[in-house]
Amino acid sequence: MKLELRGITKRFGAVTANEDIDLVIEPGEIHALLGENGAGKSTLMNVLYGLYTADEGHIEIDGVKQNFSGPGDAMAAGIGMVHQHFMLIPVFTVAENVALGHEPTKALGVIDLAEAKKQVLEISERFGFNIDPDALIEDLPVGAQQRVEIIKALSRDAKILVLDEPTAVLTPQETDELMEIMRQLAKSGTSIVFITHKLREVKAVADRITVIRLGKVVGSAKPDAETSELASLMVGREVMLTVNKKPAALGDVVLEVEHITVLDDRSQKAVNDLSFEVRGGEILALAGVQGNGQTELAEFLLGLRKPLGSKAKVNLNGKEITNKSVREVLESGVGFIPEDRQTDGLVSEFTIAENLMLNSSYKSRFTKGLNINFAARKRIAKELVEQFDVRTPSSETVANKLSGGNQQKVVVARELSREVSLLIASQPTRGVDVGSIEFIHEQIIAERDAGKAVILISSELDEVLALADRIAVMYRGKIVGIVEPNTSREDLGKLMAGVTA
Amino acid sequence: MSEINKADNTMPQVMREIFSGGLVRTVISILLGFLVGALFMIGSNKEFIESLGYIFARPGDALGAAFAVVNEGYGALFRGAIYNADAETFEKAIRPLTETLRLGAPLIAAGLGIGLTFRVGLFNIGGTGQLIFGMIFATFVATRLELPFVLHMVVALIAGIVGAALLGAFVGFLKARTGAHEVILTIMMNYIALYFFTFLMRDPALLQETRASGNPKADAAAETALLPKLLGDNYSLHWGLIFALLAVVVFWWLMERSTIGYRLRMVGFNPDAARAAGINVEKTYILAMALSAGFVGVAAANQTLGTAIGVTPSSHANIGFDAITVALLGGSSGPGILLAGLLFGAFKAGAPSMQVFGVSPEVLGIVQGAIVLFIAAPPLIRAIFRLPKPQTTNALEAIRKRIFTRGGGSK
């Protein structure tokens, strides 16, 4: 079965998530859809699965134009989807979950569980899944749950299987097993669309690779392409954003980090025995493809994650802050721009003014004893809205009425208006319009010129090259190299792919 | 020209905002609640049922009977809860109103407690258990200690608040430590508290009335610990009302003005952002549960110190559960809970007089439930009355500002 997506465009309000995307999936091929978070991969697949309706363009199967009004239509047409978050019922057995939605029935509508079990066993044996149809989902490890999802799709005669970030929740061993399964499925004629941002997996398993960036197809490649080439395709080759900046005037060491090991949510080592230091007046960029420990490192520095082992040590301005609470870290002079402003950076039901005092609610310029100092808050909010060019009717506007760029400016305003000696900016311009990007970049440079230490965590190569004084490339929880900002993109790409010189 | 157009557009927008707002919906919900209650009154009325037999011959009879029973029922409610025009003297005529205030006071205090947890994203079903714990502490102070007047009452009041708050904090602690859900914890604590209280009242060495005959009952509170009457001895209204009103003020300050309330609301809206902003979310849950139960404790003291008869296991009067509906109806805001508490207090005050007229007072329970049901389902009300969806504009706010800002509200 040949699947073609023709000129798919999907807009959400003013945001274009997919723009004129063409994609052809040949029968029996593993087609990798590669791109950073927010590049528009999932949106595209939701269009394919009938969850969204495309604003423009259409879908063809074997040359016949399709019109999906829901996942039911897509399933009937032979498209199966394994979501990043499994759609399984934990207290049901494997067979019950697989049968759910198209249960085989006996007379009087009694569910024919024996038939369902038989189906599970048959598929499981055919591909060596090793799944017991009577096991409860909640007792199965994540990898096995994923195989149940695949069985579910196959039991509905899926000819095309979409796997949305399937390895995000898997351990390395489970990932290898999944890739073996993918190869077998492809051999038996099932086409697979493999959505991911992990280069290693793409190279290991894909037959063809399509790279998506900012909602557009930016290139396609064969799996024997250089990893560095893929990396640079993924993080972009756009016109460089120019930022005027003076040479760095280096000050004293502000932050020293030694032997940091941090676990992620799956208890895997996300950051592995890392050491580095940042001086006042410089911007150290932590570059790398997403998912190589940057997020966990930022969360650790803030105090949200605890380090593993006793060798770990973090000094801020000569004072140890290794195991301090988030509040102590913030109050000792750390500003933090989180990578996801919606969950970690803002309370969207609060007004701009309320959001500006988010991390200064104890004893600060916003308070008077136990009271909020409303007069001061109003004044400060008004000033900051002006100073940071937040486009809003008033500083009492609720945050979720602002655009992404203006929301991010509120976060930046909050962090930069506090007395900090270290600024950790994590993906500071993700999902932000070009005008705001420029403004936020200028603000970050201004902080550096004021003698502060800045850690910039970004997966946008342009941003890294424009802002950084030194670039530390992270790969699998380690810094594989610290280079000058005049390093070529090819060399950076190689480092990001874990190739050390 | 464009200015005029703009003004034209603002007015309907303002109306849309008003009609999509919570106030209109609340009023409609209350009216609908009374309507549902009326249907039940009509349906259970003998004359109405009899008139159904010949409804096609004389439909007026059925209508007349229906109207009469509703009129009588709600008339009795009004006379029993607000103003009794049939009374001989004015003093007696306003007695119902003072009863409404007396019965509303603990509902207000406990409603504030439950409302507080709603604001923090928690669901405290344990009002009853916390109320009982407060009663245990307050009863102990009121019956087992000897202190001078006023001081005794104040100590007993504080004991009630502390007792309730301790149980609340314990639930918060279990939630923060073990991740257990507060709904399960508080429901189970209700049972434990109730039977613990009964247990205490079965042993004279503990809280049982000294000359009780084995029934679970505590001594009457010492006279020094009783809440003084507010309007003289002709009315039973006492200082409990003042403490409930004080609680409203404290609640308003806490949630709207203080940094503590700011953090509570922050955790309620977005615990992730709160954590990243340096707030200890687990501790905040403990604090919220303790504060919530503390407000319930004011109601506990009210129940213990408000009457000269000793408390019994049923003295909690279901306030802990009614408080949930009060908080929902009041939208978890101080003023809203004040009004909702008074409404439900009026129901309690008016129930006996409805019974006198042969209308079962249980109808009021139905009204109460129906109101909250309508409140809890905004889309239902919007669909029935074709109200606009919640608006995202600020036209109303702008007008409010223009009117209420000093100097005419120029920038």
mmCIF file of C-alpha atoms in Angstrom, chain B residues 31-317:
data_model
loop_
_atom_site.group_PDB
_atom_site.id
_atom_site.type_symbol
_atom_site.label_atom_id
_atom_site.label_comp_id
_atom_site.label_asym_id
_atom_site.label_seq_id
_atom_site.Cartn_x
_atom_site.Cartn_y
_atom_site.Cartn_z
ATOM 1 C CA LEU B 31 -34.009 30.009 40.628
ATOM 2 C CA LEU B 32 -33.940 26.680 38.811
ATOM 3 C CA GLY B 33 -33.254 24.963 42.102
ATOM 4 C CA PHE B 34 -36.378 26.505 43.579
ATOM 5 C CA LEU B 35 -38.302 25.496 40.492
ATOM 6 C CA VAL B 36 -37.245 21.876 40.903
ATOM 7 C CA GLY B 37 -38.252 22.060 44.559
ATOM 8 C CA ALA B 38 -41.618 23.472 43.543
ATOM 9 C CA LEU B 39 -42.221 20.530 41.203
ATOM 10 C CA PHE B 40 -41.612 18.141 44.061
ATOM 11 C CA MET B 41 -43.968 20.079 46.326
ATOM 12 C CA ILE B 42 -46.678 20.049 43.676
ATOM 13 C CA GLY B 43 -46.161 16.391 42.887
ATOM 14 C CA SER B 44 -46.594 15.355 46.479
ATOM 15 C CA ASN B 45 -49.652 17.523 47.135
ATOM 16 C CA LYS B 46 -52.896 15.664 47.768
ATOM 17 C CA GLU B 47 -55.259 18.249 46.263
ATOM 18 C CA PHE B 48 -53.164 18.488 43.149
ATOM 19 C CA ILE B 49 -53.110 14.728 42.659
ATOM 20 C CA GLU B 50 -56.852 14.533 43.162
ATOM 21 C CA SER B 51 -57.466 17.341 40.721
ATOM 22 C CA LEU B 52 -55.469 15.434 38.106
ATOM 23 C CA GLY B 53 -58.377 12.980 37.958
ATOM 24 C CA TYR B 54 -60.553 15.571 36.261
ATOM 25 C CA ILE B 55 -57.827 17.766 34.819
ATOM 26 C CA PHE B 56 -59.438 17.963 31.378
ATOM 27 C CA ALA B 57 -62.780 18.963 32.801
ATOM 28 C CA ARG B 58 -61.465 21.621 35.111
ATOM 29 C CA PRO B 59 -57.769 22.308 34.544
ATOM 30 C CA GLY B 60 -58.044 25.388 36.708
ATOM 31 C CA ASP B 61 -58.290 23.212 39.797
ATOM 32 C CA ALA B 62 -54.968 21.538 39.171
ATOM 33 C CA LEU B 63 -53.250 24.827 38.435
ATOM 34 C CA GLY B 64 -54.841 26.428 41.445
ATOM 35 C CA ALA B 65 -53.767 23.583 43.700
ATOM 36 C CA ALA B 66 -50.241 23.687 42.295
ATOM 37 C CA PHE B 67 -49.988 27.387 42.804
ATOM 38 C CA ALA B 68 -51.391 27.164 46.301
ATOM 39 C CA VAL B 69 -48.973 24.556 47.508
ATOM 40 C CA VAL B 70 -45.921 26.315 46.104
ATOM 41 C CA ASN B 71 -47.091 29.601 47.470
ATOM 42 C CA GLU B 72 -47.739 28.072 50.852
ATOM 43 C CA GLY B 73 -44.483 26.129 50.947
ATOM 44 C CA TYR B 74 -42.157 28.902 49.953
ATOM 45 C CA GLY B 75 -44.265 31.382 51.932
ATOM 46 C CA ALA B 76 -43.632 29.249 54.984
ATOM 47 C CA LEU B 77 -39.956 29.144 54.128
ATOM 48 C CA PHE B 78 -39.873 32.922 53.964
ATOM 49 C CA ARG B 79 -41.762 33.288 57.238
ATOM 50 C CA GLY B 80 -39.520 30.745 58.884
ATOM 51 C CA ALA B 81 -36.270 32.081 57.586
ATOM 52 C CA ILE B 82 -36.570 35.821 57.110
ATOM 53 C CA TYR B 83 -39.613 37.707 58.315
ATOM 54 C CA ASN B 84 -42.785 36.440 59.905
ATOM 55 C CA ALA B 85 -45.486 38.978 59.153
ATOM 56 C CA ASP B 86 -48.032 36.990 61.186
ATOM 57 C CA ALA B 87 -46.160 37.528 64.450
ATOM 58 C CA GLU B 88 -47.655 39.769 67.119
ATOM 59 C CA THR B 89 -44.607 41.945 67.675
ATOM 60 C CA PHE B 90 -41.788 43.131 65.494
ATOM 61 C CA GLU B 91 -39.363 41.432 67.839
ATOM 62 C CA LYS B 92 -40.947 38.096 67.101
ATOM 63 C CA ALA B 93 -41.357 38.868 63.434
ATOM 64 C CA ILE B 94 -37.617 39.205 62.818
ATOM 65 C CA ARG B 95 -36.725 36.224 64.956
ATOM 66 C CA PRO B 96 -36.534 33.970 61.851
ATOM 67 C CA LEU B 97 -33.892 36.222 60.354
ATOM 68 C CA THR B 98 -31.721 35.897 63.435
ATOM 69 C CA GLU B 99 -32.139 32.131 63.237
ATOM 70 C CA THR B 100 -30.965 32.202 59.632
ATOM 71 C CA LEU B 101 -27.902 34.125 60.716
ATOM 72 C CA ARG B 102 -27.267 31.736 63.599
ATOM 73 C CA LEU B 103 -27.574 28.631 61.432
ATOM 74 C CA GLY B 104 -25.713 30.217 58.525
ATOM 75 C CA ALA B 105 -22.656 31.146 60.583
ATOM 76 C CA PRO B 106 -21.085 27.672 60.847
ATOM 77 C CA LEU B 107 -21.901 26.976 57.188
ATOM 78 C CA ILE B 108 -20.032 30.138 56.228
ATOM 79 C CA ALA B 109 -16.979 29.295 58.324
ATOM 80 C CA ALA B 110 -16.806 25.692 57.121
ATOM 81 C CA GLY B 111 -17.589 26.752 53.559
ATOM 82 C CA LEU B 112 -14.556 29.043 53.628
ATOM 83 C CA GLY B 113 -12.432 26.078 54.651
ATOM 84 C CA ILE B 114 -13.632 23.880 51.815
ATOM 85 C CA GLY B 115 -13.429 26.785 49.361
ATOM 86 C CA LEU B 116 -9.799 27.313 50.305
ATOM 87 C CA THR B 117 -8.863 23.820 49.200
ATOM 88 C CA PHE B 118 -10.691 24.294 45.898
ATOM 89 C CA ARG B 119 -8.461 27.294 45.255
ATOM 90 C CA VAL B 120 -5.373 25.157 45.830
ATOM 91 C CA GLY B 121 -6.598 22.401 43.535
ATOM 92 C CA LEU B 122 -7.463 20.057 46.392
ATOM 93 C CA PHE B 123 -10.792 18.522 47.309
ATOM 94 C CA ASN B 124 -11.427 18.422 51.039
ATOM 95 C CA ILE B 125 -14.318 16.053 51.678
ATOM 96 C CA GLY B 126 -13.294 15.795 55.314
ATOM 97 C CA GLY B 127 -15.173 18.781 56.691
ATOM 98 C CA THR B 128 -17.140 16.492 58.964
ATOM 99 C CA GLY B 129 -14.090 14.775 60.429
ATOM 100 C CA GLN B 130 -12.257 18.044 60.905
ATOM 101 C CA LEU B 131 -15.328 19.615 62.465
ATOM 102 C CA ILE B 132 -15.567 16.714 64.884
ATOM 103 C CA PHE B 133 -11.898 16.955 65.801
ATOM 104 C CA GLY B 134 -12.404 20.633 66.468
ATOM 105 C CA MET B 135 -15.413 19.769 68.607
ATOM 106 C CA ILE B 136 -13.367 17.253 70.590
ATOM 107 C CA PHE B 137 -10.736 19.858 71.415
ATOM 108 C CA ALA B 138 -13.262 22.622 72.073
ATOM 109 C CA THR B 139 -15.405 20.314 74.213
ATOM 110 C CA PHE B 140 -12.416 19.323 76.270
ATOM 111 C CA VAL B 141 -11.535 22.945 76.987
ATOM 112 C CA ALA B 142 -15.148 23.966 77.543
ATOM 113 C CA THR B 143 -16.059 21.146 79.911
ATOM 114 C CA ARG B 144 -12.869 20.055 81.573
ATOM 115 C CA LEU B 145 -11.003 23.318 82.195
ATOM 116 C CA GLU B 146 -11.915 26.151 84.498
ATOM 117 C CA LEU B 147 -11.078 29.583 83.196
ATOM 118 C CA PRO B 148 -12.579 33.048 83.615
ATOM 119 C CA PHE B 149 -15.294 34.292 81.273
ATOM 120 C CA VAL B 150 -14.200 35.458 77.790
ATOM 121 C CA LEU B 151 -10.756 33.899 78.229
ATOM 122 C CA HIS B 152 -12.394 30.491 78.542
ATOM 123 C CA MET B 153 -14.388 31.060 75.392
ATOM 124 C CA VAL B 154 -11.383 32.324 73.450
ATOM 125 C CA VAL B 155 -9.245 29.370 74.528
ATOM 126 C CA ALA B 156 -12.024 26.950 73.576
ATOM 127 C CA LEU B 157 -12.416 28.634 70.195
ATOM 128 C CA ILE B 158 -8.697 28.419 69.540
ATOM 129 C CA ALA B 159 -8.708 24.800 70.692
ATOM 130 C CA GLY B 160 -11.446 24.065 68.188
ATOM 131 C CA ILE B 161 -9.460 25.651 65.376
ATOM 132 C CA VAL B 162 -6.257 23.880 66.385
ATOM 133 C CA GLY B 163 -7.962 20.509 66.748
ATOM 134 C CA ALA B 164 -9.476 20.705 63.293
ATOM 135 C CA ALA B 165 -6.286 22.088 61.762
ATOM 136 C CA LEU B 166 -4.245 19.225 63.208
ATOM 137 C CA LEU B 167 -6.405 16.660 61.454
ATOM 138 C CA GLY B 168 -6.257 18.686 58.248
ATOM 139 C CA ALA B 169 -2.485 18.975 58.464
ATOM 140 C CA PHE B 170 -2.226 15.242 59.086
ATOM 141 C CA VAL B 171 -4.146 14.547 55.868
ATOM 142 C CA GLY B 172 -1.918 17.026 54.036
ATOM 143 C CA PHE B 173 1.145 15.325 55.463
ATOM 144 C CA LEU B 174 -0.014 11.879 54.326
ATOM 145 C CA LYS B 175 -0.725 13.247 50.881
ATOM 146 C CA ALA B 176 2.638 14.975 50.606
ATOM 147 C CA ARG B 177 4.546 12.008 51.983
ATOM 148 C CA THR B 178 2.814 9.035 50.438
ATOM 149 C CA GLY B 179 0.994 10.546 47.498
ATOM 150 C CA ALA B 180 -2.311 9.187 48.819
ATOM 151 C CA HIS B 181 -5.292 11.055 47.437
ATOM 152 C CA GLU B 182 -6.813 13.592 49.809
ATOM 153 C CA VAL B 183 -10.369 12.612 48.896
ATOM 154 C CA ILE B 184 -9.887 9.053 50.127
ATOM 155 C CA LEU B 185 -7.952 10.226 53.172
ATOM 156 C CA THR B 186 -10.512 12.793 54.246
ATOM 157 C CA ILE B 187 -13.490 10.496 53.719
ATOM 158 C CA MET B 188 -11.894 7.803 55.853
ATOM 159 C CA MET B 189 -10.922 10.350 58.492
ATOM 160 C CA ASN B 190 -14.592 11.297 58.721
ATOM 161 C CA TYR B 191 -15.412 7.813 59.980
ATOM 162 C CA ILE B 192 -12.458 7.656 62.299
ATOM 163 C CA ALA B 193 -13.212 11.057 63.777
ATOM 164 C CA LEU B 194 -16.907 10.349 64.253
ATOM 165 C CA TYR B 195 -16.400 7.029 66.011
ATOM 166 C CA PHE B 196 -13.477 8.345 68.016
ATOM 167 C CA PHE B 197 -15.702 11.169 69.225
ATOM 168 C CA THR B 198 -18.454 8.719 70.158
ATOM 169 C CA PHE B 199 -15.897 6.556 71.925
ATOM 170 C CA LEU B 200 -14.710 9.528 73.964
ATOM 171 C CA MET B 201 -18.272 10.326 74.932
ATOM 172 C CA ARG B 202 -18.924 6.813 76.232
ATOM 173 C CA ASP B 203 -16.392 7.037 79.042
ATOM 174 C CA PRO B 204 -16.947 9.438 81.940
ATOM 175 C CA ALA B 205 -13.191 9.568 82.469
ATOM 176 C CA LEU B 206 -12.891 11.069 79.009
ATOM 177 C CA LEU B 207 -15.625 13.345 77.693
ATOM 178 C CA GLN B 208 -18.885 11.706 78.772
ATOM 179 C CA GLU B 209 -21.376 13.753 80.700
ATOM 180 C CA THR B 210 -20.833 13.063 84.399
ATOM 181 C CA ARG B 211 -24.375 11.937 85.052
ATOM 182 C CA ALA B 212 -25.159 10.445 81.693
ATOM 183 C CA SER B 213 -26.825 7.078 81.514
ATOM 184 C CA GLY B 214 -24.465 5.465 79.065
ATOM 185 C CA ASN B 215 -25.610 7.429 76.035
ATOM 186 C CA PRO B 216 -22.811 9.113 74.163
ATOM 187 C CA LYS B 217 -23.153 12.709 75.258
ATOM 188 C CA ALA B 218 -20.760 15.286 76.619
ATOM 189 C CA ASP B 219 -21.215 17.720 79.460
ATOM 190 C CA ALA B 220 -22.662 21.070 78.612
ATOM 191 C CA ALA B 221 -20.000 23.686 78.004
ATOM 192 C CA ALA B 222 -19.184 25.715 81.079
ATOM 193 C CA GLU B 223 -21.063 28.996 81.163
ATOM 194 C CA THR B 224 -17.766 30.868 80.995
ATOM 195 C CA ALA B 225 -17.015 29.196 77.676
ATOM 196 C CA LEU B 226 -20.375 29.792 75.971
ATOM 197 C CA LEU B 227 -20.553 32.196 73.063
ATOM 198 C CA PRO B 228 -22.424 35.230 74.448
ATOM 199 C CA LYS B 229 -25.810 36.110 73.001
ATOM 200 C CA LEU B 230 -25.639 38.856 70.458
ATOM 201 C CA LEU B 231 -29.115 40.398 70.735
ATOM 202 C CA GLY B 232 -30.134 39.638 74.281
ATOM 203 C CA ASP B 233 -31.809 36.569 75.682
ATOM 204 C CA ASN B 234 -34.884 36.702 73.435
ATOM 205 C CA TYR B 235 -32.864 35.537 70.472
ATOM 206 C CA SER B 236 -30.534 32.601 70.327
ATOM 207 C CA LEU B 237 -28.240 34.367 67.886
ATOM 208 C CA HIS B 238 -24.768 34.431 69.413
ATOM 209 C CA TRP B 239 -21.229 35.539 68.767
ATOM 210 C CA GLY B 240 -20.684 32.663 66.366
ATOM 211 C CA LEU B 241 -21.935 34.989 63.630
ATOM 212 C CA ILE B 242 -19.283 37.568 64.471
ATOM 213 C CA PHE B 243 -16.568 34.930 64.307
ATOM 214 C CA ALA B 244 -17.909 33.674 60.978
ATOM 215 C CA LEU B 245 -17.833 37.221 59.599
ATOM 216 C CA LEU B 246 -14.311 37.663 60.948
ATOM 217 C CA ALA B 247 -13.405 34.418 59.212
ATOM 218 C CA VAL B 248 -14.710 35.852 55.921
ATOM 219 C CA VAL B 249 -12.482 38.900 56.340
ATOM 220 C CA VAL B 250 -9.476 36.765 57.256
ATOM 221 C CA PHE B 251 -10.173 34.479 54.282
ATOM 222 C CA TRP B 252 -10.434 37.405 51.916
ATOM 223 C CA TRP B 253 -7.187 38.889 53.193
ATOM 224 C CA LEU B 254 -5.441 35.549 53.092
ATOM 225 C CA MET B 255 -6.481 34.602 49.558
ATOM 226 C CA GLU B 256 -6.609 37.973 47.836
ATOM 227 C CA ARG B 257 -4.116 40.172 49.636
ATOM 228 C CA SER B 258 -1.420 38.069 51.267
ATOM 229 C CA THR B 259 1.609 36.394 49.749
ATOM 230 C CA ILE B 260 0.562 33.141 51.416
ATOM 231 C CA GLY B 261 -2.675 33.086 49.447
ATOM 232 C CA TYR B 262 -0.786 34.080 46.311
ATOM 233 C CA ARG B 263 1.358 30.984 46.667
ATOM 234 C CA LEU B 264 -1.664 28.832 47.464
ATOM 235 C CA ARG B 265 -3.374 29.991 44.290
ATOM 236 C CA MET B 266 -0.185 29.536 42.296
ATOM 237 C CA VAL B 267 0.068 25.901 43.383
ATOM 238 C CA GLY B 268 -3.623 25.466 42.615
ATOM 239 C CA PHE B 269 -3.264 26.735 39.061
ATOM 240 C CA ASN B 270 0.093 25.297 38.081
ATOM 241 C CA PRO B 271 2.125 23.213 40.522
ATOM 242 C CA ASP B 272 4.924 22.743 37.964
ATOM 243 C CA ALA B 273 5.488 26.464 37.586
ATOM 244 C CA ALA B 274 5.258 26.851 41.359
ATOM 245 C CA ARG B 275 7.948 24.231 41.823
ATOM 246 C CA ALA B 276 10.210 25.951 39.309
ATOM 247 C CA ALA B 277 9.570 29.230 41.116
ATOM 248 C CA GLY B 278 11.023 27.780 44.299
ATOM 249 C CA ILE B 279 7.838 26.856 46.086
ATOM 250 C CA ASN B 280 7.697 23.665 48.088
ATOM 251 C CA VAL B 281 4.501 22.269 46.649
ATOM 252 C CA GLU B 282 4.220 19.411 49.155
ATOM 253 C CA LYS B 283 4.508 21.789 52.121
ATOM 254 C CA THR B 284 1.957 24.031 50.488
ATOM 255 C CA TYR B 285 -0.505 21.134 50.366
ATOM 256 C CA ILE B 286 0.013 20.538 54.085
ATOM 257 C CA LEU B 287 -0.447 24.233 54.833
ATOM 258 C CA ALA B 288 -3.556 24.430 52.674
ATOM 259 C CA MET B 289 -5.161 21.448 54.378
ATOM 260 C CA ALA B 290 -4.320 22.871 57.818
ATOM 261 C CA LEU B 291 -5.701 26.318 56.970
ATOM 262 C CA SER B 292 -8.785 24.799 55.404
ATOM 263 C CA ALA B 293 -9.478 22.689 58.457
ATOM 264 C CA GLY B 294 -8.759 25.708 60.646
ATOM 265 C CA PHE B 295 -11.721 27.529 59.125
ATOM 266 C CA VAL B 296 -13.818 24.419 59.657
ATOM 267 C CA GLY B 297 -12.624 24.594 63.277
ATOM 268 C CA VAL B 298 -14.397 27.927 63.687
ATOM 269 C CA ALA B 299 -17.604 26.098 62.806
ATOM 270 C CA ALA B 300 -16.651 23.383 65.287
ATOM 271 C CA ALA B 301 -16.311 25.926 68.076
ATOM 272 C CA ASN B 302 -19.635 27.403 67.006
ATOM 273 C CA GLN B 303 -21.327 24.024 67.366
ATOM 274 C CA THR B 304 -19.723 23.307 70.720
ATOM 275 C CA LEU B 305 -20.004 26.679 72.399
ATOM 276 C CA GLY B 306 -23.203 27.918 70.802
ATOM 277 C CA THR B 307 -25.679 25.982 72.928
ATOM 278 C CA ALA B 308 -25.946 25.288 76.629
ATOM 279 C CA ILE B 309 -26.673 21.613 75.947
ATOM 280 C CA GLY B 310 -23.793 19.180 75.758
ATOM 281 C CA VAL B 311 -22.699 17.947 72.353
ATOM 282 C CA THR B 312 -23.618 14.521 71.024
ATOM 283 C CA PRO B 313 -22.197 12.534 68.088
ATOM 284 C CA SER B 314 -24.759 14.181 65.805
ATOM 285 C CA SER B 315 -23.868 17.734 66.762
ATOM 286 C CA HIS B 316 -21.798 18.059 63.599
ATOM 287 C CA ALA B 317 -25.205 18.589 61.927
#
